[in-house]
Amino acid sequence: MLRDGRAELFHLDTASYVTVLLVPSATGWVEHAGTVVLGERELSLPGIGGLGSIADLNGRSVTGMAGFDLFLGAPTLLDVEAGLLSWPGGHGGADLGIALDHEIVGGVALVSARFDGVDVRLVLDTGAAHSLWVGVRPSPGDVPITVEDALGQSVTVYQGSVQLALADSLGAVTLLRAPTFPIVEELQRRLGGRVDGLLGLSAFRALYVDRGAGELRVLRR
């Protein structure tokens, strides 16, 4: 994105319903923090402080968070491996991979899947490196690690693998199991209904969303 004529980095996080600029922690929420240019669109963005740290990329700081709202205005294609977000027009990604059963609730996508044969309802989260299953104990061989959530809170999770079913497609992916994960539990309270975890980036290599056609498709790795 361009801000004041300079290219700036945004962290793409579809678990966020809105695109924001990052402001100092003490600032809190700001209705208008700045204007950026994305493709041919000029966006007036709010700002938020107090989020967890987002790592620099090649020595450049990340100045904002790009949310799922960017996918909802027009058919949108994310090529994860190429690092490319585009708006192909028409139905440019309509034949991509697998169509997922999903709902858009509170500005984020909730997708239906299965972990080891168990039905789960997951937030589509490009901000998560791996998928997350909340409310379960570690499986034999899982490795405990400490991760930081979006608010900067440290949480112990257990890294292993799982058989992930998306529609009729079944395959093994890396999984983080967590007996508790406060920010997901808070998201469940906000959205209502059941939220069992996150569908992270290691589960797919491309994503296509066409809200008007009611389509959300992924291409698996």
mmCIF file of C-alpha atoms in Angstrom:
data_model
loop_
_atom_site.group_PDB
_atom_site.id
_atom_site.type_symbol
_atom_site.label_atom_id
_atom_site.label_comp_id
_atom_site.label_asym_id
_atom_site.label_seq_id
_atom_site.Cartn_x
_atom_site.Cartn_y
_atom_site.Cartn_z
ATOM 1 C CA MET A 1 0.000 0.000 0.000
ATOM 2 C CA LEU A 2 1.090 3.581 -0.596
ATOM 3 C CA ARG A 3 0.961 6.229 2.119
ATOM 4 C CA ASP A 4 2.124 9.747 1.353
ATOM 5 C CA GLY A 5 3.683 8.340 -1.814
ATOM 6 C CA ARG A 6 5.735 5.710 0.061
ATOM 7 C CA ALA A 7 5.226 1.955 -0.130
ATOM 8 C CA GLU A 8 4.349 0.598 3.316
ATOM 9 C CA LEU A 9 3.956 -2.932 4.645
ATOM 10 C CA PHE A 10 0.686 -4.300 6.013
ATOM 11 C CA HIS A 11 0.222 -7.630 7.793
ATOM 12 C CA LEU A 12 -2.573 -9.549 6.018
ATOM 13 C CA ASP A 13 -4.876 -10.923 8.716
ATOM 14 C CA THR A 14 -8.294 -12.173 7.629
ATOM 15 C CA ALA A 15 -9.250 -12.789 11.268
ATOM 16 C CA SER A 16 -9.489 -8.996 11.516
ATOM 17 C CA TYR A 17 -12.736 -7.586 10.148
ATOM 18 C CA VAL A 18 -11.201 -4.201 9.334
ATOM 19 C CA THR A 19 -8.008 -2.793 7.818
ATOM 20 C CA VAL A 20 -6.176 -0.518 10.256
ATOM 21 C CA LEU A 21 -3.017 1.483 10.732
ATOM 22 C CA LEU A 22 -0.926 0.637 13.790
ATOM 23 C CA VAL A 23 -0.537 3.565 16.194
ATOM 24 C CA PRO A 24 1.290 3.911 19.545
ATOM 25 C CA SER A 25 -0.050 1.592 22.259
ATOM 26 C CA ALA A 26 -1.366 4.368 24.489
ATOM 27 C CA THR A 27 -3.450 5.805 21.645
ATOM 28 C CA GLY A 28 -6.127 3.092 21.589
ATOM 29 C CA TRP A 29 -8.682 3.404 18.779
ATOM 30 C CA VAL A 30 -8.530 6.310 16.314
ATOM 31 C CA GLU A 31 -11.386 6.834 13.850
ATOM 32 C CA HIS A 32 -9.125 8.337 11.182
ATOM 33 C CA ALA A 33 -5.411 7.595 11.387
ATOM 34 C CA GLY A 34 -4.466 8.143 7.758
ATOM 35 C CA THR A 35 -5.144 7.500 4.084
ATOM 36 C CA VAL A 36 -3.516 4.847 1.900
ATOM 37 C CA VAL A 37 -3.730 3.872 -1.761
ATOM 38 C CA LEU A 38 -4.278 0.207 -2.633
ATOM 39 C CA GLY A 39 -4.280 -0.442 -6.358
ATOM 40 C CA GLU A 40 -6.702 2.146 -7.722
ATOM 41 C CA ARG A 41 -8.530 2.617 -4.418
ATOM 42 C CA GLU A 42 -7.948 5.300 -1.818
ATOM 43 C CA LEU A 43 -8.782 4.072 1.681
ATOM 44 C CA SER A 44 -9.337 6.185 4.778
ATOM 45 C CA LEU A 45 -8.233 3.961 7.652
ATOM 46 C CA PRO A 46 -8.788 3.896 11.396
ATOM 47 C CA GLY A 47 -5.888 3.220 13.733
ATOM 48 C CA ILE A 48 -5.410 0.930 16.695
ATOM 49 C CA GLY A 49 -2.770 0.644 19.400
ATOM 50 C CA GLY A 50 -1.968 -2.059 21.906
ATOM 51 C CA LEU A 51 -1.721 -5.028 19.547
ATOM 52 C CA GLY A 52 1.018 -7.618 19.826
ATOM 53 C CA SER A 53 4.345 -7.139 18.079
ATOM 54 C CA ILE A 54 4.538 -7.791 14.336
ATOM 55 C CA ALA A 55 7.994 -8.730 13.097
ATOM 56 C CA ASP A 56 9.823 -6.470 10.662
ATOM 57 C CA LEU A 57 10.310 -7.765 7.125
ATOM 58 C CA ASN A 58 13.755 -7.341 5.575
ATOM 59 C CA GLY A 59 14.449 -4.476 7.950
ATOM 60 C CA ARG A 60 11.202 -2.658 7.166
ATOM 61 C CA SER A 61 8.574 -2.124 9.834
ATOM 62 C CA VAL A 62 4.958 -3.197 9.401
ATOM 63 C CA THR A 63 2.715 -0.141 9.702
ATOM 64 C CA GLY A 64 -0.760 -1.631 9.363
ATOM 65 C CA MET A 65 -2.985 -4.673 9.365
ATOM 66 C CA ALA A 66 -4.975 -5.579 6.243
ATOM 67 C CA GLY A 67 -8.267 -7.195 7.236
ATOM 68 C CA PHE A 68 -10.930 -9.363 5.612
ATOM 69 C CA ASP A 69 -12.819 -6.248 4.504
ATOM 70 C CA LEU A 70 -10.417 -6.088 1.535
ATOM 71 C CA PHE A 71 -11.939 -9.364 0.258
ATOM 72 C CA LEU A 72 -15.570 -8.345 0.478
ATOM 73 C CA GLY A 73 -15.968 -5.463 -1.978
ATOM 74 C CA ALA A 74 -15.199 -7.465 -5.135
ATOM 75 C CA PRO A 75 -14.014 -10.959 -6.121
ATOM 76 C CA THR A 76 -10.549 -11.267 -4.561
ATOM 77 C CA LEU A 77 -7.698 -13.714 -5.135
ATOM 78 C CA LEU A 78 -4.791 -14.303 -2.738
ATOM 79 C CA ASP A 79 -1.801 -16.244 -4.064
ATOM 80 C CA VAL A 80 0.025 -17.092 -0.842
ATOM 81 C CA GLU A 81 3.193 -18.441 -2.446
ATOM 82 C CA ALA A 82 3.558 -15.480 -4.819
ATOM 83 C CA GLY A 83 2.602 -13.002 -2.091
ATOM 84 C CA LEU A 84 0.045 -11.439 -4.429
ATOM 85 C CA LEU A 85 -3.410 -10.057 -3.595
ATOM 86 C CA SER A 86 -5.480 -9.200 -6.670
ATOM 87 C CA TRP A 87 -8.973 -8.382 -7.865
ATOM 88 C CA PRO A 88 -9.268 -10.371 -11.110
ATOM 89 C CA GLY A 89 -12.756 -9.187 -12.062
ATOM 90 C CA GLY A 90 -15.510 -11.416 -13.323
ATOM 91 C CA HIS A 91 -14.987 -14.916 -11.971
ATOM 92 C CA GLY A 92 -11.208 -15.119 -12.278
ATOM 93 C CA GLY A 93 -10.842 -17.603 -9.414
ATOM 94 C CA ALA A 94 -14.178 -19.379 -9.625
ATOM 95 C CA ASP A 95 -12.578 -22.705 -10.647
ATOM 96 C CA LEU A 96 -9.873 -22.605 -7.978
ATOM 97 C CA GLY A 97 -9.407 -25.698 -5.825
ATOM 98 C CA ILE A 98 -12.136 -26.523 -3.306
ATOM 99 C CA ALA A 99 -15.341 -24.655 -2.478
ATOM 100 C CA LEU A 100 -15.771 -24.437 1.300
ATOM 101 C CA ASP A 101 -18.963 -24.393 3.314
ATOM 102 C CA HIS A 102 -18.747 -21.084 5.154
ATOM 103 C CA GLU A 103 -20.497 -18.128 6.739
ATOM 104 C CA ILE A 104 -19.423 -14.508 6.962
ATOM 105 C CA VAL A 105 -20.209 -13.344 10.483
ATOM 106 C CA GLY A 106 -19.110 -10.083 12.050
ATOM 107 C CA GLY A 107 -16.908 -9.333 9.062
ATOM 108 C CA VAL A 108 -14.855 -12.554 9.190
ATOM 109 C CA ALA A 109 -15.202 -15.946 7.494
ATOM 110 C CA LEU A 110 -16.129 -19.047 9.485
ATOM 111 C CA VAL A 111 -15.443 -22.242 7.545
ATOM 112 C CA SER A 112 -16.600 -25.797 8.176
ATOM 113 C CA ALA A 113 -13.875 -28.449 8.331
ATOM 114 C CA ARG A 114 -12.910 -31.649 10.150
ATOM 115 C CA PHE A 115 -9.870 -32.326 12.334
ATOM 116 C CA ASP A 116 -9.197 -36.077 12.592
ATOM 117 C CA GLY A 117 -12.835 -36.703 11.699
ATOM 118 C CA VAL A 118 -14.249 -34.206 14.209
ATOM 119 C CA ASP A 119 -16.449 -31.425 12.805
ATOM 120 C CA VAL A 120 -14.982 -27.989 13.557
ATOM 121 C CA ARG A 121 -15.896 -24.390 12.785
ATOM 122 C CA LEU A 122 -12.800 -22.293 12.101
ATOM 123 C CA VAL A 123 -12.005 -18.640 11.516
ATOM 124 C CA LEU A 124 -10.131 -18.198 8.239
ATOM 125 C CA ASP A 125 -6.892 -16.593 9.435
ATOM 126 C CA THR A 126 -4.108 -15.581 7.057
ATOM 127 C CA GLY A 127 -2.381 -14.034 10.083
ATOM 128 C CA ALA A 128 -1.789 -17.497 11.572
ATOM 129 C CA ALA A 129 1.086 -19.581 10.222
ATOM 130 C CA HIS A 130 -0.668 -22.817 11.205
ATOM 131 C CA SER A 131 -4.160 -23.990 12.065
ATOM 132 C CA LEU A 132 -5.273 -23.981 15.703
ATOM 133 C CA TRP A 133 -7.663 -26.267 17.598
ATOM 134 C CA VAL A 134 -8.867 -24.800 20.888
ATOM 135 C CA GLY A 135 -10.337 -26.724 23.806
ATOM 136 C CA VAL A 136 -8.401 -29.959 23.240
ATOM 137 C CA ARG A 137 -5.485 -31.592 25.037
ATOM 138 C CA PRO A 138 -2.165 -32.329 23.324
ATOM 139 C CA SER A 139 -1.778 -35.573 21.402
ATOM 140 C CA PRO A 140 1.159 -37.945 21.992
ATOM 141 C CA GLY A 141 4.272 -36.521 20.360
ATOM 142 C CA ASP A 142 3.042 -32.915 20.289
ATOM 143 C CA VAL A 143 5.718 -30.373 21.203
ATOM 144 C CA PRO A 144 4.893 -27.538 23.635
ATOM 145 C CA ILE A 145 5.742 -24.083 22.293
ATOM 146 C CA THR A 146 4.929 -20.549 23.369
ATOM 147 C CA VAL A 147 3.238 -18.242 20.882
ATOM 148 C CA GLU A 148 2.060 -14.646 21.044
ATOM 149 C CA ASP A 149 -1.547 -13.819 20.199
ATOM 150 C CA ALA A 150 -2.734 -10.663 18.438
ATOM 151 C CA LEU A 151 -2.830 -8.758 21.741
ATOM 152 C CA GLY A 152 0.729 -9.693 22.661
ATOM 153 C CA GLN A 153 -0.282 -12.295 25.255
ATOM 154 C CA SER A 154 1.918 -15.397 25.561
ATOM 155 C CA VAL A 155 0.042 -18.695 25.253
ATOM 156 C CA THR A 156 1.370 -22.265 25.468
ATOM 157 C CA VAL A 157 0.202 -24.489 22.623
ATOM 158 C CA TYR A 158 1.185 -27.960 21.437
ATOM 159 C CA GLN A 159 2.468 -28.398 17.898
ATOM 160 C CA GLY A 160 1.777 -31.598 16.019
ATOM 161 C CA SER A 161 -0.202 -32.651 12.973
ATOM 162 C CA VAL A 162 -3.783 -33.503 12.076
ATOM 163 C CA GLN A 163 -5.783 -34.933 9.199
ATOM 164 C CA LEU A 164 -7.623 -31.878 7.887
ATOM 165 C CA ALA A 165 -10.736 -32.427 5.779
ATOM 166 C CA LEU A 166 -11.915 -29.500 3.665
ATOM 167 C CA ALA A 167 -15.037 -30.553 1.775
ATOM 168 C CA ASP A 168 -14.008 -33.917 0.250
ATOM 169 C CA SER A 169 -10.270 -33.200 0.361
ATOM 170 C CA LEU A 170 -8.263 -34.889 3.137
ATOM 171 C CA GLY A 171 -4.613 -34.333 4.022
ATOM 172 C CA ALA A 172 -2.176 -33.865 6.882
ATOM 173 C CA VAL A 173 -1.290 -30.352 8.045
ATOM 174 C CA THR A 174 0.620 -28.843 10.944
ATOM 175 C CA LEU A 175 -1.695 -28.128 13.880
ATOM 176 C CA LEU A 176 -1.432 -26.250 17.156
ATOM 177 C CA ARG A 177 -3.577 -27.765 19.916
ATOM 178 C CA ALA A 178 -4.520 -25.541 22.851
ATOM 179 C CA PRO A 179 -6.579 -26.377 25.939
ATOM 180 C CA THR A 180 -7.353 -22.656 26.088
ATOM 181 C CA PHE A 181 -6.652 -19.663 23.842
ATOM 182 C CA PRO A 182 -8.215 -16.475 25.256
ATOM 183 C CA ILE A 183 -8.397 -14.370 22.104
ATOM 184 C CA VAL A 184 -10.241 -17.138 20.199
ATOM 185 C CA GLU A 185 -12.605 -17.594 23.122
ATOM 186 C CA GLU A 186 -13.268 -13.848 23.104
ATOM 187 C CA LEU A 187 -13.872 -14.003 19.342
ATOM 188 C CA GLN A 188 -16.429 -16.742 19.936
ATOM 189 C CA ARG A 189 -18.268 -14.534 22.411
ATOM 190 C CA ARG A 190 -18.257 -11.669 19.906
ATOM 191 C CA LEU A 191 -19.424 -13.702 16.927
ATOM 192 C CA GLY A 192 -21.808 -16.049 18.707
ATOM 193 C CA GLY A 193 -22.134 -19.731 17.953
ATOM 194 C CA ARG A 194 -19.218 -22.132 18.024
ATOM 195 C CA VAL A 195 -15.642 -21.221 17.120
ATOM 196 C CA ASP A 196 -13.236 -24.141 17.494
ATOM 197 C CA GLY A 197 -10.063 -22.489 16.254
ATOM 198 C CA LEU A 198 -8.312 -21.085 13.199
ATOM 199 C CA LEU A 199 -7.620 -22.231 9.646
ATOM 200 C CA GLY A 200 -4.064 -21.005 9.094
ATOM 201 C CA LEU A 201 -1.807 -20.395 6.108
ATOM 202 C CA SER A 202 -0.068 -23.767 6.069
ATOM 203 C CA ALA A 203 -3.401 -25.344 5.051
ATOM 204 C CA PHE A 204 -3.669 -23.611 1.668
ATOM 205 C CA ARG A 205 -1.631 -21.862 -0.999
ATOM 206 C CA ALA A 206 -4.339 -19.772 -2.625
ATOM 207 C CA LEU A 207 -7.646 -18.268 -1.547
ATOM 208 C CA TYR A 208 -10.525 -16.864 -3.596
ATOM 209 C CA VAL A 209 -13.489 -14.984 -2.148
ATOM 210 C CA ASP A 210 -16.526 -13.816 -4.118
ATOM 211 C CA ARG A 211 -19.025 -12.568 -1.573
ATOM 212 C CA GLY A 212 -21.636 -11.717 -4.198
ATOM 213 C CA ALA A 213 -21.630 -15.300 -5.501
ATOM 214 C CA GLY A 214 -21.416 -16.762 -1.998
ATOM 215 C CA GLU A 215 -18.105 -18.459 -2.813
ATOM 216 C CA LEU A 216 -14.991 -19.075 -0.739
ATOM 217 C CA ARG A 217 -12.468 -21.403 -2.359
ATOM 218 C CA VAL A 218 -8.995 -22.604 -1.406
ATOM 219 C CA LEU A 219 -6.214 -24.407 -3.221
ATOM 220 C CA ARG A 220 -4.549 -26.810 -0.814
ATOM 221 C CA ARG A 221 -0.805 -27.256 -0.469
#
